[in-house]
PDB file of C-alpha atoms in Angstrom:
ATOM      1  CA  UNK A   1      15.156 168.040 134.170  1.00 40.00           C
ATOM      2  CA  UNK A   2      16.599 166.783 137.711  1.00 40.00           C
ATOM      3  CA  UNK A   3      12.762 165.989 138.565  1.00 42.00           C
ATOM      4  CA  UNK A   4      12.097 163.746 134.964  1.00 40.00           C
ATOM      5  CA  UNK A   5      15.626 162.050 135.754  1.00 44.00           C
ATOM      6  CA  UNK A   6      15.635 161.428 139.491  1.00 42.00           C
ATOM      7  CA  UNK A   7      13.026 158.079 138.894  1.00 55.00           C
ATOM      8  CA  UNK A   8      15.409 156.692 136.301  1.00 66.00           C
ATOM      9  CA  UNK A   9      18.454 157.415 138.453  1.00 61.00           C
ATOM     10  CA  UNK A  10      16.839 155.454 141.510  1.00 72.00           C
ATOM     11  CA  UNK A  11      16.221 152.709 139.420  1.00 73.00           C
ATOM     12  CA  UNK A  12      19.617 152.299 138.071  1.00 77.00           C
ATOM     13  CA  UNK A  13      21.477 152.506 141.135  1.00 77.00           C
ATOM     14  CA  UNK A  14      18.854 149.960 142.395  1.00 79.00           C
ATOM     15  CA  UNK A  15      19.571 147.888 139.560  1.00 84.00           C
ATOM     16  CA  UNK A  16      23.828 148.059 140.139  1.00 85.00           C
ATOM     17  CA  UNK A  17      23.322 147.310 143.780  1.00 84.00           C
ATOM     18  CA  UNK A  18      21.355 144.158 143.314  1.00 87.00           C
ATOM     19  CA  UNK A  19      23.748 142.929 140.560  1.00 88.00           C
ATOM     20  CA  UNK A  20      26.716 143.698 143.276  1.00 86.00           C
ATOM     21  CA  UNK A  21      24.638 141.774 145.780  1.00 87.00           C
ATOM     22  CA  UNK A  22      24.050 139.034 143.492  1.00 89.00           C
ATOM     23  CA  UNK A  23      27.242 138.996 142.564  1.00 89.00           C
ATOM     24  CA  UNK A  24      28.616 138.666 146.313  1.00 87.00           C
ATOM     25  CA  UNK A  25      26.240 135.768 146.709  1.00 85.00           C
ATOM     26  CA  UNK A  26      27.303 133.587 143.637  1.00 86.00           C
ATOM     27  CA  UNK A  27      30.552 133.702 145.330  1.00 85.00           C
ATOM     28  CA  UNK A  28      29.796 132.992 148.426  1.00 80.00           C
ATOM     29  CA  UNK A  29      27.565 129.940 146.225  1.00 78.00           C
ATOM     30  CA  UNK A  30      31.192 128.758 144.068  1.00 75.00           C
ATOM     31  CA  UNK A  31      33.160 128.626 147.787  1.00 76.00           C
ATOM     32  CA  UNK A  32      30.594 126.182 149.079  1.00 72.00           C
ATOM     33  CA  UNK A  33      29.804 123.808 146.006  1.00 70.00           C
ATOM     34  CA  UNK A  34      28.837 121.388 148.308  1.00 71.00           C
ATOM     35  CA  UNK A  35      25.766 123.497 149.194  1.00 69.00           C
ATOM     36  CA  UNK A  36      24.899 123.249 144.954  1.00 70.00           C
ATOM     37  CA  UNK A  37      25.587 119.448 145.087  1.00 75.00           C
ATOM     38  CA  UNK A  38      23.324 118.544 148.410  1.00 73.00           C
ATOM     39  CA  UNK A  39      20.361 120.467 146.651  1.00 73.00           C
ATOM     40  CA  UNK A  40      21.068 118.394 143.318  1.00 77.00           C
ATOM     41  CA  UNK A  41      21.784 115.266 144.564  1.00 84.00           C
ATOM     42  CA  UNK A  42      18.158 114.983 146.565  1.00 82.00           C
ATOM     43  CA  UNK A  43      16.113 115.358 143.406  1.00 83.00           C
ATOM     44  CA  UNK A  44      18.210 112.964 141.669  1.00 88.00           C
ATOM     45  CA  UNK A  45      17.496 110.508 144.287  1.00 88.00           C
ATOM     46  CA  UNK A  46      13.344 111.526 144.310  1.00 83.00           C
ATOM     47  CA  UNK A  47      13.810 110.711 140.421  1.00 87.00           C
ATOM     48  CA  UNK A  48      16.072 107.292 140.668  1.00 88.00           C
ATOM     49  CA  UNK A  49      13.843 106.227 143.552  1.00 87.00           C
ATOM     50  CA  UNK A  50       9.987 106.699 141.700  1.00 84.00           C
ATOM     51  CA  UNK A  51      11.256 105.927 138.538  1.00 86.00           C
ATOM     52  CA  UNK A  52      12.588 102.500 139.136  1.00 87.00           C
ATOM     53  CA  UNK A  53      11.809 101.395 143.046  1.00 82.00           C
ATOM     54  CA  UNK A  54       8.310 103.016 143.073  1.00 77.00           C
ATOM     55  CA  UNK A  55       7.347 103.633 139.310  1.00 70.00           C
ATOM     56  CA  UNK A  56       6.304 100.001 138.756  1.00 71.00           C
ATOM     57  CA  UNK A  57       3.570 100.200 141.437  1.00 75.00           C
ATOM     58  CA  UNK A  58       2.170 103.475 139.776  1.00 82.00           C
ATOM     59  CA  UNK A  59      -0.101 103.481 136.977  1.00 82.00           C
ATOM     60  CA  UNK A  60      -0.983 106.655 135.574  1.00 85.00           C
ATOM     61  CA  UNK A  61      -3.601 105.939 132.586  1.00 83.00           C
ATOM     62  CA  UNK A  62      -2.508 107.346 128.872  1.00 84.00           C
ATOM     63  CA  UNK A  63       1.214 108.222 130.349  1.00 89.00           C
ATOM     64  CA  UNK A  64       3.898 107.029 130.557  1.00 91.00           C
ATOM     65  CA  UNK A  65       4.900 107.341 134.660  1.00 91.00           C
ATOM     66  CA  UNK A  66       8.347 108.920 133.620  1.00 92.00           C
ATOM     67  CA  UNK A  67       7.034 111.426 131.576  1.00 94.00           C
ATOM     68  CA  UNK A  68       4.313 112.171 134.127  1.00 94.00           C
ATOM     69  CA  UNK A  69       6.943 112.200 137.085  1.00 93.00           C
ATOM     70  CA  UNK A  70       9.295 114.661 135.688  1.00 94.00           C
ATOM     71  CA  UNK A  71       7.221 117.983 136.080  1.00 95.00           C
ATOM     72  CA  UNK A  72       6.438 116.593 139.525  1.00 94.00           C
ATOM     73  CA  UNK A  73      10.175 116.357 140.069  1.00 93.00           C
ATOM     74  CA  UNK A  74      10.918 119.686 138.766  1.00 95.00           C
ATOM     75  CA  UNK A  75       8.530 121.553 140.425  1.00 95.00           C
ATOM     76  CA  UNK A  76       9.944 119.349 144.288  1.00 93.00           C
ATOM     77  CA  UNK A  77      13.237 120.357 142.724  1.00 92.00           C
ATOM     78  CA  UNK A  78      13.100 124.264 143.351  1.00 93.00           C
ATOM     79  CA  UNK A  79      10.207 124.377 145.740  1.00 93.00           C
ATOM     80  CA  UNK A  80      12.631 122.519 148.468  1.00 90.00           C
ATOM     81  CA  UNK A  81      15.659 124.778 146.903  1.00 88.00           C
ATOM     82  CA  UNK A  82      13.874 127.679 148.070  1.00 90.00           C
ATOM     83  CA  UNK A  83      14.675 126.404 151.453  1.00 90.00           C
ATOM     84  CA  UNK A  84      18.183 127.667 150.782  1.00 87.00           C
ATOM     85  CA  UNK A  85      17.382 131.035 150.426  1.00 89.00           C
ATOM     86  CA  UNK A  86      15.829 131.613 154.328  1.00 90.00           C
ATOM     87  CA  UNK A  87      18.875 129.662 155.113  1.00 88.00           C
ATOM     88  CA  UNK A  88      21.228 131.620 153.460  1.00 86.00           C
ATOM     89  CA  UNK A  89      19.415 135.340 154.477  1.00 86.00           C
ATOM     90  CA  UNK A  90      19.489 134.240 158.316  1.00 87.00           C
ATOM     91  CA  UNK A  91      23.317 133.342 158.126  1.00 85.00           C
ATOM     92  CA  UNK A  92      23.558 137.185 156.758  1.00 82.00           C
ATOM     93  CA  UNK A  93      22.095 138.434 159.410  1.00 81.00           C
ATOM     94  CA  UNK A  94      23.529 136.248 161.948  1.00 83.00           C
ATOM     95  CA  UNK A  95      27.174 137.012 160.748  1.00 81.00           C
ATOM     96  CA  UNK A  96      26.054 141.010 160.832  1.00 80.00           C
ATOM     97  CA  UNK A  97      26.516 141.851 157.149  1.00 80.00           C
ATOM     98  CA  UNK A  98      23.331 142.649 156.811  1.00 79.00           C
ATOM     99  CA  UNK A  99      23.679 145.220 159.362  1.00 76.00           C
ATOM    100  CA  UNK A 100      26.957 146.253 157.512  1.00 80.00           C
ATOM    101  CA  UNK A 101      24.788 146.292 154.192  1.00 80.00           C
ATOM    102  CA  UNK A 102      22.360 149.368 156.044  1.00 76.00           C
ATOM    103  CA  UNK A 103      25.038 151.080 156.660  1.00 76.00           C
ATOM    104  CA  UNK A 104      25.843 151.963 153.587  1.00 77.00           C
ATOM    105  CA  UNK A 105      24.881 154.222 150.738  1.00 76.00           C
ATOM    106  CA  UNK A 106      22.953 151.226 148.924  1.00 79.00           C
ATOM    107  CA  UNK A 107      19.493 150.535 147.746  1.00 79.00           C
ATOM    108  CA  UNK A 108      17.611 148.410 150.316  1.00 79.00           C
ATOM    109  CA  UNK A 109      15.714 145.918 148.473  1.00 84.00           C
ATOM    110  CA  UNK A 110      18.796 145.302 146.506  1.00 86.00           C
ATOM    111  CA  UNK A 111      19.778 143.189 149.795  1.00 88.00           C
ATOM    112  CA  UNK A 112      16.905 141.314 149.086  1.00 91.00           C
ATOM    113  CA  UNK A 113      16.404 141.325 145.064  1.00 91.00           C
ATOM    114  CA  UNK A 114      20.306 140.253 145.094  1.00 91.00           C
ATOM    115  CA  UNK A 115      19.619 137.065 146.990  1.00 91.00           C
ATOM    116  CA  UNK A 116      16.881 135.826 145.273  1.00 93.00           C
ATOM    117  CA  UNK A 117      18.639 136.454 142.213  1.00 93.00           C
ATOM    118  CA  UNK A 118      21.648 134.567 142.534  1.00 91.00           C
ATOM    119  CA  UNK A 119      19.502 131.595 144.494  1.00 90.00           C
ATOM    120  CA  UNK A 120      18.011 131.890 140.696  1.00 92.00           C
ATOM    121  CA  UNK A 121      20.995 131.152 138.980  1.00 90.00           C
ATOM    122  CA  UNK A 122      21.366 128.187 141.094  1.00 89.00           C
ATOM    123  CA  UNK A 123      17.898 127.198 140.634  1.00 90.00           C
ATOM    124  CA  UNK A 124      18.610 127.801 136.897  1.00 91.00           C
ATOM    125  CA  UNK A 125      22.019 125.476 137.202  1.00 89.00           C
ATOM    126  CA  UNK A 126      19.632 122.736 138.918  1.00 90.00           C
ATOM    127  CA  UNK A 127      16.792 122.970 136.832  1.00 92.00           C
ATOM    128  CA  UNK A 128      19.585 121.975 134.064  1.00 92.00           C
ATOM    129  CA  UNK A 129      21.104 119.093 135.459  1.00 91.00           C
ATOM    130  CA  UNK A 130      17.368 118.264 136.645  1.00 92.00           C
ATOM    131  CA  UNK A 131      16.344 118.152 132.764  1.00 94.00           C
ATOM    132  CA  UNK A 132      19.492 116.075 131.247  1.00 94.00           C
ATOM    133  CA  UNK A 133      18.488 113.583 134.567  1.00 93.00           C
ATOM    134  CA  UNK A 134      15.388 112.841 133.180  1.00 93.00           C
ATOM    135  CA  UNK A 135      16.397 112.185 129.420  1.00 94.00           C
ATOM    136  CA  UNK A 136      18.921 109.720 130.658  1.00 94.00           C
ATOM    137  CA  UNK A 137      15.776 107.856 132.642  1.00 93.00           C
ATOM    138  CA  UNK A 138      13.371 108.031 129.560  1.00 93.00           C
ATOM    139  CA  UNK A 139      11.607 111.329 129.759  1.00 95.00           C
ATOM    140  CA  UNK A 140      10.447 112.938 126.733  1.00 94.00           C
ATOM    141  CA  UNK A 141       8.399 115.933 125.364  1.00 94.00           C
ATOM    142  CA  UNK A 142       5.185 114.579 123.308  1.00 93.00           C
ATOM    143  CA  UNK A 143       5.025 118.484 122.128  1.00 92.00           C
ATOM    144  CA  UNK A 144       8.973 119.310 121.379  1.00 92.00           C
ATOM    145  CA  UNK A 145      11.908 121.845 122.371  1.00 94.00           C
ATOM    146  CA  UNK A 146       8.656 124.875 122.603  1.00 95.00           C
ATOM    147  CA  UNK A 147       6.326 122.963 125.444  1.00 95.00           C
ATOM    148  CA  UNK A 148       9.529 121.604 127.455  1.00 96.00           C
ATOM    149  CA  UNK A 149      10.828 124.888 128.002  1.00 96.00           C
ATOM    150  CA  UNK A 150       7.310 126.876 128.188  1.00 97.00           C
ATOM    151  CA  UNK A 151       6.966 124.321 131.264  1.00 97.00           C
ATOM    152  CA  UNK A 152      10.746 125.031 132.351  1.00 97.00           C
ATOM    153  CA  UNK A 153       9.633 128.715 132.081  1.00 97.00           C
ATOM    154  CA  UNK A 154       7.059 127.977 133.803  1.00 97.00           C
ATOM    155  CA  UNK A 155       8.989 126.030 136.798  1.00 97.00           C
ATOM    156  CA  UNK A 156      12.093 128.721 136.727  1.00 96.00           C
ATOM    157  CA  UNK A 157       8.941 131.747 137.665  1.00 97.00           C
ATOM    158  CA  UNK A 158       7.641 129.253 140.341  1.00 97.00           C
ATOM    159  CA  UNK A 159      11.356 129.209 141.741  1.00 96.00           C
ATOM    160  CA  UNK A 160      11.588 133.037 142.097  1.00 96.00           C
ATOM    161  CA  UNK A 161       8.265 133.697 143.363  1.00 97.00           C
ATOM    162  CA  UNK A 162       8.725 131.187 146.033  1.00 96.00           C
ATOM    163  CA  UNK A 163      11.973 132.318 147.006  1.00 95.00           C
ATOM    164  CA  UNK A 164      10.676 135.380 148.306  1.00 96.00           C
ATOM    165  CA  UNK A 165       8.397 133.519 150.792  1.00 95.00           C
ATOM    166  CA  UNK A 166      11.963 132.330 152.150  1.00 94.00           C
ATOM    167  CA  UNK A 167      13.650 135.455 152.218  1.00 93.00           C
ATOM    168  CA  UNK A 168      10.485 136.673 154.957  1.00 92.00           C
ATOM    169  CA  UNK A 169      10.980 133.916 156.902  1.00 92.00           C
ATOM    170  CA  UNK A 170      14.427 134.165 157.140  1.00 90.00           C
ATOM    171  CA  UNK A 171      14.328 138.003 157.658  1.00 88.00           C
ATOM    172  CA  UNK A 172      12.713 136.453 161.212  1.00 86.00           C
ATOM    173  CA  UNK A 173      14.314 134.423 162.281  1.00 83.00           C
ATOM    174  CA  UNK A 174      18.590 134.620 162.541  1.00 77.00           C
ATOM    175  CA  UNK A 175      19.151 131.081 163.147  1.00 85.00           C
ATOM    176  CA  UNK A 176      19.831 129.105 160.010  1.00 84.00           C
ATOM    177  CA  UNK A 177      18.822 125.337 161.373  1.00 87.00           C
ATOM    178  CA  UNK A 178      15.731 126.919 162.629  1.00 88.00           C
ATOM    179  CA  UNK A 179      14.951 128.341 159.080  1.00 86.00           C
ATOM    180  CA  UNK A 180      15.213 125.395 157.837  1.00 87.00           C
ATOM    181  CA  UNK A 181      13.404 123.360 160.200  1.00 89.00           C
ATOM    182  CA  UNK A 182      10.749 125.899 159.504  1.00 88.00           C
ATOM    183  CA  UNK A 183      10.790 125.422 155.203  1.00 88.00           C
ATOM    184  CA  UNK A 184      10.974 121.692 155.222  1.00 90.00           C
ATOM    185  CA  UNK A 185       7.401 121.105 156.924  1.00 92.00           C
ATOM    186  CA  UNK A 186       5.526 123.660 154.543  1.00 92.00           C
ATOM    187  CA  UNK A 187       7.424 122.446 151.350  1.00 93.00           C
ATOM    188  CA  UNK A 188       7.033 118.714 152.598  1.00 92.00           C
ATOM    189  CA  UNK A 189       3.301 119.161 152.559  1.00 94.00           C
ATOM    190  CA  UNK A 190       3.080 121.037 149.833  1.00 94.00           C
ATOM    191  CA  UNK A 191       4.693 118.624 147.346  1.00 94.00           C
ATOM    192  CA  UNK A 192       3.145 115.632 148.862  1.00 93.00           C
ATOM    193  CA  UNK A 193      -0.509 116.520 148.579  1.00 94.00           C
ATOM    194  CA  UNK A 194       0.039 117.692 145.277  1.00 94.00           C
ATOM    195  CA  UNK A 195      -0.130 115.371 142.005  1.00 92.00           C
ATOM    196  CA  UNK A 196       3.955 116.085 141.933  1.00 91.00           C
ATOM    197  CA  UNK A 197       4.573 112.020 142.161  1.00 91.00           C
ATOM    198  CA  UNK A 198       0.754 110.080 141.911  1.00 90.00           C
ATOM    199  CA  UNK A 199      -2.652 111.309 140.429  1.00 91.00           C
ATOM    200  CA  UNK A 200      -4.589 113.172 142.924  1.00 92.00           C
ATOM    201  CA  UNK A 201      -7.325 110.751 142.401  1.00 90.00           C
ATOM    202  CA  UNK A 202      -5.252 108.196 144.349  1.00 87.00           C
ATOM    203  CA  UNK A 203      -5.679 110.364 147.539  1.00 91.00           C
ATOM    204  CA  UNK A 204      -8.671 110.743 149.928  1.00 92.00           C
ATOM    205  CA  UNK A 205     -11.436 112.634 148.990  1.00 90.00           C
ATOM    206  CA  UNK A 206     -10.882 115.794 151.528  1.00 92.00           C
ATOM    207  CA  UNK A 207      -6.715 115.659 150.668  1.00 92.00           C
ATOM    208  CA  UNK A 208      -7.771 116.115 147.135  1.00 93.00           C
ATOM    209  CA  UNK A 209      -9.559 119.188 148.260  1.00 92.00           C
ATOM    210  CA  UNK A 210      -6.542 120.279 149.495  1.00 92.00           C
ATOM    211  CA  UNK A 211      -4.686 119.699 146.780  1.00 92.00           C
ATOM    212  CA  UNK A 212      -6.013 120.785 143.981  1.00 93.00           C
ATOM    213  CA  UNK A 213      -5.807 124.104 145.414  1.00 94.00           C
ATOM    214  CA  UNK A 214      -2.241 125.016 146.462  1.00 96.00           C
ATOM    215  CA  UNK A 215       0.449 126.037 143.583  1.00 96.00           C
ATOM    216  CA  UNK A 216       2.678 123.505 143.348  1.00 97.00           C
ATOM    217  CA  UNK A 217       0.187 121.422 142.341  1.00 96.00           C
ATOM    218  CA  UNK A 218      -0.877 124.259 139.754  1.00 97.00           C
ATOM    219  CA  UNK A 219       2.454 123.878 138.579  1.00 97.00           C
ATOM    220  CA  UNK A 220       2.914 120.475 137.622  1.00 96.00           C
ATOM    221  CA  UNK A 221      -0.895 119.916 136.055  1.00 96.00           C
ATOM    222  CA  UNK A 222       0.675 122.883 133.830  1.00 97.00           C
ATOM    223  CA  UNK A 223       4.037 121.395 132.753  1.00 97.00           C
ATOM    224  CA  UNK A 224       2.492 118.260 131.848  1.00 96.00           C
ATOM    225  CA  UNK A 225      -0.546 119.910 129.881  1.00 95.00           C
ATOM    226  CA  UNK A 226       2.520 121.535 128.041  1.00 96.00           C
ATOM    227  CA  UNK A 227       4.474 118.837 128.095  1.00 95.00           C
ATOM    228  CA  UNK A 228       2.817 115.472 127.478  1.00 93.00           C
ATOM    229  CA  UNK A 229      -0.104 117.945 125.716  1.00 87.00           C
ATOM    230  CA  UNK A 230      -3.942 118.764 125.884  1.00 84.00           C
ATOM    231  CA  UNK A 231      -5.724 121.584 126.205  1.00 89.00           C
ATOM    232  CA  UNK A 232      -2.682 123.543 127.970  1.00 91.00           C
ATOM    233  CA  UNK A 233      -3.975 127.779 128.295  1.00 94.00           C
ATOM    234  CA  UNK A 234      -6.396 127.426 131.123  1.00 96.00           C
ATOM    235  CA  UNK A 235      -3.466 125.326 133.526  1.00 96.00           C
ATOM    236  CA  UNK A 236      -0.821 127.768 132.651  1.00 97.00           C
ATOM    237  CA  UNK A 237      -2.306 130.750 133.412  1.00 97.00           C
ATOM    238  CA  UNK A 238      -3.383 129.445 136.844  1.00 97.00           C
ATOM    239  CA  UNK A 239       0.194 128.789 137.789  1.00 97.00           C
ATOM    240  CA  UNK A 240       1.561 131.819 136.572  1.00 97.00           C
ATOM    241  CA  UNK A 241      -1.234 134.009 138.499  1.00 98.00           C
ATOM    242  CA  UNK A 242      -0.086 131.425 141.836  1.00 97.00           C
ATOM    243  CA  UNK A 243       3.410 132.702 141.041  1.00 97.00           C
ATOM    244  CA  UNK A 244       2.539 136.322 140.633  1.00 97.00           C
ATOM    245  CA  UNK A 245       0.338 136.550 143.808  1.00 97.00           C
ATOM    246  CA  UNK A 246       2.965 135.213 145.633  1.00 97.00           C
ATOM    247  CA  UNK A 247       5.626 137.207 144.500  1.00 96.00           C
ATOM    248  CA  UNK A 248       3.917 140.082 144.915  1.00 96.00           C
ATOM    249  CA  UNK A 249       2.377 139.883 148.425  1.00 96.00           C
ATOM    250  CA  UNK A 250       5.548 138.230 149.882  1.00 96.00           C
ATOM    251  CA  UNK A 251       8.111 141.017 147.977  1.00 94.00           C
ATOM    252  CA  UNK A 252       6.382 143.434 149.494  1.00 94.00           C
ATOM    253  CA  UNK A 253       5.747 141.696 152.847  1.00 94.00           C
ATOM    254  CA  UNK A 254       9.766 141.177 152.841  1.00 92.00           C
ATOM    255  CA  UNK A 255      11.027 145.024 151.829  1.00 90.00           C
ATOM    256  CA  UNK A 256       8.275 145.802 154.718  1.00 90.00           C
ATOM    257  CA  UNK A 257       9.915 143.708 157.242  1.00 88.00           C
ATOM    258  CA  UNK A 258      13.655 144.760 156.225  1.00 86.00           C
ATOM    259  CA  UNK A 259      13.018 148.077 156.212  1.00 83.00           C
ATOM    260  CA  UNK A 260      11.661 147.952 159.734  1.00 82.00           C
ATOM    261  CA  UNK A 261      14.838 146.577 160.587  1.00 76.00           C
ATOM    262  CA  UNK A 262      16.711 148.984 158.923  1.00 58.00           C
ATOM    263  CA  UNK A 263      15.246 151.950 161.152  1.00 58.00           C
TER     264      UNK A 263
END
């Protein structure tokens, strides 16, 4: 009996120690709103700026630019949020509660799974304000309530899987400007050669190469196939196996790396 229940056990106390981590974190998020602010107010501006300074310039034929902009915007939203999380992991470990976290009688990828989670919830709290932002602006759903939040589903699974790419880099390196001098050239290029903000056809021939293959450019071709509609199956699934692959390699790649440090 000790043998069937010893799994189950693990995974519980795995499961209480993340939500205690998570838990710490969200705290730590509510004493430093302005942190939850800054990473609201920059998509706001991306939307306010290419909706009205830029949008007139920008045809996109059969749309609407708002309605094509907004699953651009969402997917910029959380792929430069992510940034937060390599920030936030590298102040742990600078401060030395990460070393206070091995110490102690806790599951070690709850350390990680914790942070992720509660940079979720603030993903989650963005992604929200994100959405309201863009039916003030003119942004609507030509498929309803079920495509806008299959694509918000679709954004929110983008948001975790990336996250973990964060938590490795911050697991290297303990100083948080340098973590995020690190995220903001690999995000920066990965938004802007993707069709987040103008048709990929606009670009030269070789960037176009480029990005059609990288997954934030997966994601937005599949919130607007769900959300301004068209043959939607074929887009979604390529996102979600971009967001599985990476959550996958870089989950393990970042338990690998923290356990080494745990030794």
């Amino acid at each position: 009996m000790s043998t069937i229940t010893f799994a189950p056990r693990r995974l519980s106390t795995a499961l209480a120690d993340t939500v205690d981590v998570t838990t710490r974190n969200l705290r730590s998020l509510f004493r430093t709103p302005q942190a939850l602010i800054f990473a609201t107010v920059q998509p706001v501006i991306f939307v306010l700026l290419f909706r009205y300074a830029f949008g007139g310039a920008i045809r996109v034929p059969g749309v609407n630019y708002v309605d094509y902009l907004m699953p651009g915007v969402f997917a910029q939203s959380v792929a430069f949020g992510a940034i937060g999380t390599a920030v936030g992991l590298s102040t742990d470990l600078r401060s030395g509660i990460l070393v206070r976290f091995r110490t102690l009688p806790m599951a070690r990828i709850a350390v990680l799974a914790g942070r992720t989670t509660a940079d979720l919830a603030r993903n989650l709290a963005v992604v929200a304000v994100m959405t309201g932002v863009g039916f003030a602006v003119g942004f609507r759903s030509s498929t309803g309530p079920d495509g806008l939040l299959a694509a918000l589903g679709l954004v929110i699974a983008f948001a975790y899987a990336v996250s973990w790419v964060f938590v490795a880099i911050g697991l290297r390196v303990s100083d948080p400007e340098a973590a995020q001098a690190m995220g903001v050239p690999i995000i920066f290029l990965l938004v802007f050669t993707s069709s987040a903000f103008v048709p990929l056809q606009s670009m030269p021939g070789w960037l176009q190469a480029i990005g059609a293959h990288q997954p934030v450019n997966a994601l937005a071709t599949a919130e607007r196939a769900l959300t301004v509609g068209g043959p939607a199956a074929r887009d979604v699934l390529i996102s979600l196996a971009w967001s599985g692959g990476i959550l996958l390699v870089f989950a393990a790649l970042s338990a690998r790396v923290y356990a080494r440090m745990s030794r």
